[in-house]
């Protein structure tokens, strides 16, 4: 019934003929017959005679008489297709929940980057006569835009393992970059901000983004 095979079509035939398309089942019977010991396949997907896919476990063992002579092999099949479907549904829901959390985090990060880009753009407008300030602002805009692109790529590749770019990172430089990105906004809101970082702060290994 599990395999979708009618008894009348296989009675009296070799197991290799009866189950030729069910290779794991043939392997279990063949191994048990040849080695005369129990054999187990905890989980395997098979296609039944009606074309439906089933997840089953296979356990085969030897049948012996009172003189320890082998009479044959008995095979136990356990169909846990419904359980597998339930596991997949739970995994999908967990992934969707993770995706929701990730979306929230991504929105927060993109908002931060967008705020920094706007801050740099305002600086660019104000410092038209100062080439050095203009250059800093343009560099800041490019860096933030590249950060946004990196985050979006990570989000779109959610189903794939996250690829980290590990390099020697100077935390002091990152702190200074963060400060520059909000400098104009702080001034506009009359907020005093002091950056105090150890000049001797050593490099650390990490992903800069």
CSV table of C-alpha atoms in Angstrom, one decimal, residues 32-208:
chain,number,residue,atom,x,y,z
A,32,UNK,CA,20.3,-8.5,4.8
A,33,UNK,CA,20.3,-11.6,2.6
A,34,UNK,CA,24.0,-11.4,1.8
A,35,UNK,CA,25.4,-10.5,5.2
A,36,UNK,CA,22.6,-12.2,7.2
A,37,UNK,CA,22.2,-9.2,9.6
A,38,UNK,CA,19.8,-6.4,10.2
A,39,UNK,CA,19.9,-3.3,8.0
A,40,UNK,CA,18.4,0.1,8.5
A,41,UNK,CA,17.8,3.2,6.4
A,42,UNK,CA,16.4,5.9,8.8
A,43,UNK,CA,15.0,8.3,6.1
A,44,UNK,CA,14.6,8.0,2.3
A,45,UNK,CA,12.3,9.6,-0.2
A,46,UNK,CA,10.7,7.3,-2.7
A,47,UNK,CA,8.1,7.6,-5.5
A,48,UNK,CA,5.1,5.3,-5.2
A,49,UNK,CA,3.4,3.5,-8.0
A,50,UNK,CA,0.8,6.3,-8.3
A,51,UNK,CA,3.5,8.9,-8.7
A,52,UNK,CA,3.2,10.3,-5.2
A,53,UNK,CA,6.4,11.0,-3.2
A,54,UNK,CA,6.7,9.3,0.2
A,55,UNK,CA,9.2,9.7,3.0
A,56,UNK,CA,9.8,6.3,4.6
A,57,UNK,CA,12.2,4.5,7.0
A,58,UNK,CA,13.3,1.0,6.1
A,59,UNK,CA,14.4,-1.7,8.6
A,60,UNK,CA,15.1,-5.3,7.4
A,61,UNK,CA,16.1,-8.3,9.6
A,62,UNK,CA,16.7,-12.0,9.1
A,63,UNK,CA,14.1,-14.7,9.9
A,64,UNK,CA,15.7,-17.9,11.2
A,65,UNK,CA,14.4,-21.3,12.3
A,66,UNK,CA,15.1,-23.1,15.5
A,67,UNK,CA,18.4,-24.5,14.1
A,68,UNK,CA,19.5,-20.9,13.3
A,69,UNK,CA,19.1,-21.5,9.5
A,70,UNK,CA,18.0,-18.5,7.5
A,71,UNK,CA,14.4,-18.7,6.2
A,72,UNK,CA,14.2,-15.3,4.7
A,73,UNK,CA,14.0,-11.6,5.3
A,74,UNK,CA,11.3,-9.4,6.8
A,75,UNK,CA,11.2,-5.7,6.0
A,76,UNK,CA,9.4,-3.0,8.0
A,77,UNK,CA,8.4,0.2,6.3
A,78,UNK,CA,7.3,3.3,8.2
A,79,UNK,CA,5.7,6.0,6.2
A,80,UNK,CA,6.2,9.4,7.9
A,81,UNK,CA,5.3,11.6,4.9
A,82,UNK,CA,2.8,13.7,6.9
A,83,UNK,CA,5.3,14.3,9.7
A,84,UNK,CA,7.9,15.4,7.0
A,85,UNK,CA,5.3,17.8,5.6
A,86,UNK,CA,4.7,19.2,9.0
A,87,UNK,CA,8.4,19.7,9.6
A,88,UNK,CA,8.7,21.5,6.3
A,89,UNK,CA,5.8,23.8,7.2
A,90,UNK,CA,7.4,24.6,10.5
A,91,UNK,CA,10.7,25.2,8.9
A,92,UNK,CA,9.0,27.5,6.3
A,93,UNK,CA,7.2,29.5,9.1
A,94,UNK,CA,10.5,29.8,11.0
A,95,UNK,CA,12.2,31.1,7.9
A,96,UNK,CA,9.4,33.6,7.3
A,97,UNK,CA,9.7,34.8,10.9
A,98,UNK,CA,13.4,35.2,10.5
A,99,UNK,CA,12.8,37.0,7.2
A,100,UNK,CA,10.4,39.4,9.1
A,101,UNK,CA,13.1,40.1,11.7
A,102,UNK,CA,15.7,40.6,9.1
A,103,UNK,CA,13.4,42.9,7.2
A,104,UNK,CA,13.0,45.1,10.3
A,105,UNK,CA,16.7,45.1,10.9
A,106,UNK,CA,17.4,45.9,7.2
A,107,UNK,CA,14.9,48.8,7.2
A,108,UNK,CA,16.6,50.2,10.3
A,109,UNK,CA,20.1,50.0,8.7
A,110,UNK,CA,18.9,51.5,5.4
A,111,UNK,CA,17.3,54.3,7.3
A,112,UNK,CA,20.6,55.0,9.0
A,113,UNK,CA,22.5,55.0,5.8
A,114,UNK,CA,19.9,57.2,4.1
A,115,UNK,CA,20.1,59.7,6.9
A,116,UNK,CA,23.9,59.7,6.5
A,117,UNK,CA,23.6,60.3,2.8
A,118,UNK,CA,21.2,63.2,3.3
A,119,UNK,CA,23.6,64.6,5.9
A,120,UNK,CA,26.5,64.4,3.5
A,121,UNK,CA,24.4,65.9,0.7
A,122,UNK,CA,23.5,68.9,2.9
A,123,UNK,CA,27.2,69.3,3.7
A,124,UNK,CA,28.0,69.3,0.0
A,125,UNK,CA,25.5,72.1,-0.6
A,126,UNK,CA,26.8,74.2,2.2
A,127,UNK,CA,30.5,73.8,1.4
A,128,UNK,CA,30.5,74.6,-2.3
A,129,UNK,CA,33.6,76.8,-1.8
A,130,UNK,CA,35.6,74.2,0.2
A,131,UNK,CA,36.9,71.4,-2.1
A,132,UNK,CA,38.2,69.4,0.8
A,133,UNK,CA,34.8,69.3,2.6
A,134,UNK,CA,33.1,68.5,-0.8
A,135,UNK,CA,35.5,65.6,-1.3
A,136,UNK,CA,34.8,64.2,2.2
A,137,UNK,CA,31.0,64.5,1.6
A,138,UNK,CA,31.2,62.7,-1.7
A,139,UNK,CA,33.4,59.9,-0.2
A,140,UNK,CA,30.8,59.6,2.6
A,141,UNK,CA,27.9,59.3,0.1
A,142,UNK,CA,29.7,56.7,-2.0
A,143,UNK,CA,30.6,54.6,1.1
A,144,UNK,CA,27.1,54.7,2.5
A,145,UNK,CA,25.6,53.8,-0.9
A,146,UNK,CA,28.0,50.8,-1.1
A,147,UNK,CA,27.0,49.7,2.4
A,148,UNK,CA,23.3,49.8,1.4
A,149,UNK,CA,24.1,47.7,-1.7
A,150,UNK,CA,26.0,45.2,0.4
A,151,UNK,CA,23.1,44.9,2.9
A,152,UNK,CA,20.5,44.5,0.1
A,153,UNK,CA,22.7,41.8,-1.6
A,154,UNK,CA,22.8,39.9,1.8
A,155,UNK,CA,19.0,40.3,2.2
A,156,UNK,CA,18.4,39.0,-1.4
A,157,UNK,CA,20.7,36.0,-0.8
A,158,UNK,CA,18.9,35.2,2.5
A,159,UNK,CA,18.5,31.5,1.4
A,160,UNK,CA,22.2,31.2,0.9
A,161,UNK,CA,24.9,31.2,3.6
A,162,UNK,CA,26.0,34.7,4.5
A,163,UNK,CA,29.4,35.6,3.0
A,164,UNK,CA,31.5,37.7,5.3
A,165,UNK,CA,34.4,39.7,4.1
A,166,UNK,CA,36.9,39.4,6.9
A,167,UNK,CA,39.8,41.9,7.0
A,168,UNK,CA,41.8,44.0,9.4
A,169,UNK,CA,39.5,46.7,10.6
A,170,UNK,CA,40.4,49.9,12.4
A,171,UNK,CA,37.6,50.6,14.8
A,172,UNK,CA,38.8,54.2,15.2
A,173,UNK,CA,38.3,54.8,11.5
A,174,UNK,CA,34.8,53.4,11.6
A,175,UNK,CA,33.9,55.6,14.6
A,176,UNK,CA,35.2,58.7,12.7
A,177,UNK,CA,33.2,57.7,9.6
A,178,UNK,CA,30.1,57.3,11.7
A,179,UNK,CA,30.7,60.8,13.2
A,180,UNK,CA,31.2,62.4,9.9
A,181,UNK,CA,28.0,61.0,8.6
A,182,UNK,CA,25.9,62.7,11.4
A,183,UNK,CA,28.1,65.8,11.9
A,184,UNK,CA,25.8,68.2,10.1
A,185,UNK,CA,22.6,66.8,11.6
A,186,UNK,CA,24.2,67.3,15.1
A,187,UNK,CA,25.1,70.9,14.3
A,188,UNK,CA,21.6,71.7,13.0
A,189,UNK,CA,20.1,70.3,16.3
A,190,UNK,CA,22.8,72.1,18.4
A,191,UNK,CA,24.0,68.8,19.8
A,192,UNK,CA,27.5,68.6,21.2
A,193,UNK,CA,29.3,65.4,20.3
A,194,UNK,CA,32.7,64.3,21.5
A,195,UNK,CA,34.7,61.4,19.9
A,196,UNK,CA,37.1,59.9,22.4
A,197,UNK,CA,39.0,56.9,21.0
A,198,UNK,CA,42.4,55.6,21.9
A,199,UNK,CA,44.9,56.5,19.2
A,200,UNK,CA,46.8,53.3,19.9
A,201,UNK,CA,43.7,51.1,19.4
A,202,UNK,CA,44.8,48.0,17.6
A,203,UNK,CA,43.3,46.5,14.5
A,204,UNK,CA,40.7,43.7,14.8
A,205,UNK,CA,39.5,41.1,12.3
A,206,UNK,CA,36.0,41.5,11.2
A,207,UNK,CA,33.5,42.4,8.5
A,208,UNK,CA,33.7,46.2,8.0
